[in-house]
Coordinates of C-alpha atoms in Angstrom, one line a residue:
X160 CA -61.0 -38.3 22.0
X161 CA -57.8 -36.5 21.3
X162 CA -56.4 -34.2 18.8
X163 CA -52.8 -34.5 17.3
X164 CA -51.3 -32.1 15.4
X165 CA -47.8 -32.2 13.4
X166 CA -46.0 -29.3 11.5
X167 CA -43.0 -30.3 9.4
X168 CA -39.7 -28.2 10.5
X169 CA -36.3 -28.0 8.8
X170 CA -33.9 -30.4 10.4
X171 CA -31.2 -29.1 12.2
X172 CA -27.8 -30.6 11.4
X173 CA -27.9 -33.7 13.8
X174 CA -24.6 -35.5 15.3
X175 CA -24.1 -38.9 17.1
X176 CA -21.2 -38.9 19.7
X177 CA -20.4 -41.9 21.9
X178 CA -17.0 -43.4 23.7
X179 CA -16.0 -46.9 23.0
X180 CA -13.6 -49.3 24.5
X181 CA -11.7 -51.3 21.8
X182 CA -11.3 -55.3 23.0
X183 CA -9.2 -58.0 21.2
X184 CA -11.7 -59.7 18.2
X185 CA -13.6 -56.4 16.7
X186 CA -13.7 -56.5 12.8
X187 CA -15.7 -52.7 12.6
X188 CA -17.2 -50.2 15.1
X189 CA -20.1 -48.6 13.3
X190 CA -22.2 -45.4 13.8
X191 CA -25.2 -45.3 11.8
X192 CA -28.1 -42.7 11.7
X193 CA -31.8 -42.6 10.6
X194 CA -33.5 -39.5 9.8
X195 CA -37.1 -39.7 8.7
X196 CA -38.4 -36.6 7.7
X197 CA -41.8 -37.7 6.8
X198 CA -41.1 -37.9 3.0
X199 CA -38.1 -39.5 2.8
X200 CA -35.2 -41.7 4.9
X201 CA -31.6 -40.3 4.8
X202 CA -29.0 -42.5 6.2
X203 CA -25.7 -41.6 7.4
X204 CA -22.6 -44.2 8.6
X205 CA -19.6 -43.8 9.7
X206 CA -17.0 -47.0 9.9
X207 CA -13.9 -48.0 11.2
X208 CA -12.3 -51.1 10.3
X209 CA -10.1 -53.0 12.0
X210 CA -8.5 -54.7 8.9
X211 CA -7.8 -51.5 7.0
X212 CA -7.4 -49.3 9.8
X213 CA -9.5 -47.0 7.7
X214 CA -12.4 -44.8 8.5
X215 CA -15.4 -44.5 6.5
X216 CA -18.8 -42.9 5.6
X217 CA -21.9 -44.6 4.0
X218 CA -22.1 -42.7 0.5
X219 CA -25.0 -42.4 -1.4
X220 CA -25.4 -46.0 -3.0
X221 CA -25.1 -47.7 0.6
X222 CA -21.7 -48.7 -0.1
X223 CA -18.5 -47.4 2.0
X224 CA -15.8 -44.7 1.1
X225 CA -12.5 -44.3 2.8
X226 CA -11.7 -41.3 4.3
X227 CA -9.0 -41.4 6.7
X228 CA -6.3 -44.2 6.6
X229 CA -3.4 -45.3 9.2
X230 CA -6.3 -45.3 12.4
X231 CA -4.7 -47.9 14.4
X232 CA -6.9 -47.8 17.4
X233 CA -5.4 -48.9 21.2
X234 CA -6.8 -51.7 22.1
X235 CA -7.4 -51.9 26.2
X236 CA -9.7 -52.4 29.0
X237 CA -9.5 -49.0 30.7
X238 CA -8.7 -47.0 27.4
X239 CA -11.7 -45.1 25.5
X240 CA -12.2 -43.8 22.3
X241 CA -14.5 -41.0 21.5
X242 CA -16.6 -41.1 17.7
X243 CA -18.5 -38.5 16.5
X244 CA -19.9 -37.2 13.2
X245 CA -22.3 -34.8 11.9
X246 CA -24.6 -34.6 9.5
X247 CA -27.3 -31.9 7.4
X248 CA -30.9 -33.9 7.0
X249 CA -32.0 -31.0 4.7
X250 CA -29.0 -31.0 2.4
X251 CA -28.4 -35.1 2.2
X252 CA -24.7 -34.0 3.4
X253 CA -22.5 -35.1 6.4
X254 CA -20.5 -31.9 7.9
X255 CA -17.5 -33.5 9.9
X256 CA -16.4 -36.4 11.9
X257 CA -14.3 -36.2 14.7
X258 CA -12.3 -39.6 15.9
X259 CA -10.7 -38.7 19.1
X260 CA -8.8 -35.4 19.1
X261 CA -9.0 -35.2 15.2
X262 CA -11.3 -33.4 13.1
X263 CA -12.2 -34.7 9.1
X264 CA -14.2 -32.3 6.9
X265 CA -16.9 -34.2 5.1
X266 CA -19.1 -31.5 3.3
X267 CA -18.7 -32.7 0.3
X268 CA -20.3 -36.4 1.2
X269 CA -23.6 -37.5 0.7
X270 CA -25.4 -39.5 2.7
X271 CA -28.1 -42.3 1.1
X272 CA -31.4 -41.1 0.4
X273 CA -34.8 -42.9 -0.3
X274 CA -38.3 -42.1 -0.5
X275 CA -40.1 -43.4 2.6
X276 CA -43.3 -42.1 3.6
X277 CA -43.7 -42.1 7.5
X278 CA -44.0 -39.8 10.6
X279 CA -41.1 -38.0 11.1
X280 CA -38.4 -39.9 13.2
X281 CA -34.5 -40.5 14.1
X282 CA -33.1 -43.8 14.7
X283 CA -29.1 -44.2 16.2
X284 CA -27.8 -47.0 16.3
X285 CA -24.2 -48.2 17.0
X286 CA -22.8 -51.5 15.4
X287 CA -20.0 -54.2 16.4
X288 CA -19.2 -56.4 14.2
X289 CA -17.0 -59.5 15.4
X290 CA -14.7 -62.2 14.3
X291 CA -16.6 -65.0 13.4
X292 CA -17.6 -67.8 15.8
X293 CA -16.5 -65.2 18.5
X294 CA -19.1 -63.6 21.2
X295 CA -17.2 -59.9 20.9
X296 CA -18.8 -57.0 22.7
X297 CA -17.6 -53.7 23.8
X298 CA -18.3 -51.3 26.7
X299 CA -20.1 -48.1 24.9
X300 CA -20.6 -44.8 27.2
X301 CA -21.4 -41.2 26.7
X302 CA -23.8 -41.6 23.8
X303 CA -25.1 -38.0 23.2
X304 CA -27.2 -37.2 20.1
X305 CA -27.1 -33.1 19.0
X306 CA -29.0 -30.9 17.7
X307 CA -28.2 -27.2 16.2
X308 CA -24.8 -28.4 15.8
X309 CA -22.4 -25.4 13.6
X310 CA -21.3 -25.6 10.2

C-alpha cells in the first residue's frame, strides 16, 4: 500500500513559448493552455489568423478578441517564428504576449473560467488549423512551458 498526499499551492504565472515555421495553406496557428487547479479549469488562447492578419486571445466567453492587427507573417521553409504568452492562474488574467521581437500588454484580459472539479493539472496544446481538403502541417520546435515568470 501507498500513501499520497497533495497540498494546493498558488499558481505561478505560467507561459507557453514555442517556434513555428509558417507553410503555404495555414488558416490559424493557435496556442492554447489548460490550468486545472483542482476547483476550477481556466483556459487561455492565443490566435493568429491568416485571413485577418490579426492576433488574438480567448476572452472570457470562449470567443476571440483582437489585439494586434497588420501581423503578416513570412511564410518559408527555413524561416521561424517565435509565440509566446503569459498568463496568471490565480487572477483569471493573461500578462503579455510576445510574437517575435514584439511585446503586447494583456493585463487587462481575462481568460475563460469554469468550475471543474479534478486533481490539479496543466494541459498545452498548439493548434493548426488548415485550408480545407488540404493535409497542412507545420514544423514546431523549442516548445518551453515557464514557470515564476515576472509581472
Amino acid at each position: 500500500t501507498g500513501t499520497r498526499s497533495s497540498r494546493r499551492v498558488r499558481a505561478p504565472q505560467l507561459g507557453q513559448e514555442f517556434s513555428f515555421q509558417m507553410p503555404i495553406g495555414v488558416t490559424a496557428v493557435i496556442a492554447h493552455m489548460y490550468v486545472f487547479d483542482g476547483a476550477r479549469l481556466t483556459e487561455f488562447a492565443v490566435r493568429w489568423t491568416d485571413a485577418t492578419d490579426t492576433l488574438a486571445y480567448m476572452d472570457g466567453l470562449g470567443g476571440y478578441t483582437d489585439f494586434a492587427t497588420g501581423i503578416s507573417l513570412f511564410r518559408g521553409n527555413t524561416v521561424f517564428h517565435t509565440l509566446k504568452f503569459v498568463a496568471d492562474p490565480a487572477s483569471g488574467l493573461y500578462v503579455r504576449a510576445i510574437l517575435d521581437a514584439t511585446e503586447y500588454d494583456l493585463s487587462a484580459a481575462s481568460g475563460m473560467d469554469t468550475a471543474f472539479v479534478v486533481e490539479p493539472y496543466m494541459i498545452c496544446e498548439i493548434h493548426l488549423d488548415g485550408v480545407g481538403g488540404a493535409n497542412s502541417s507545420i514544423y514546431v520546435d523549442d516548445v518551453i512551458i515557464t514557470q515564476n515568470e515576472p509581472a
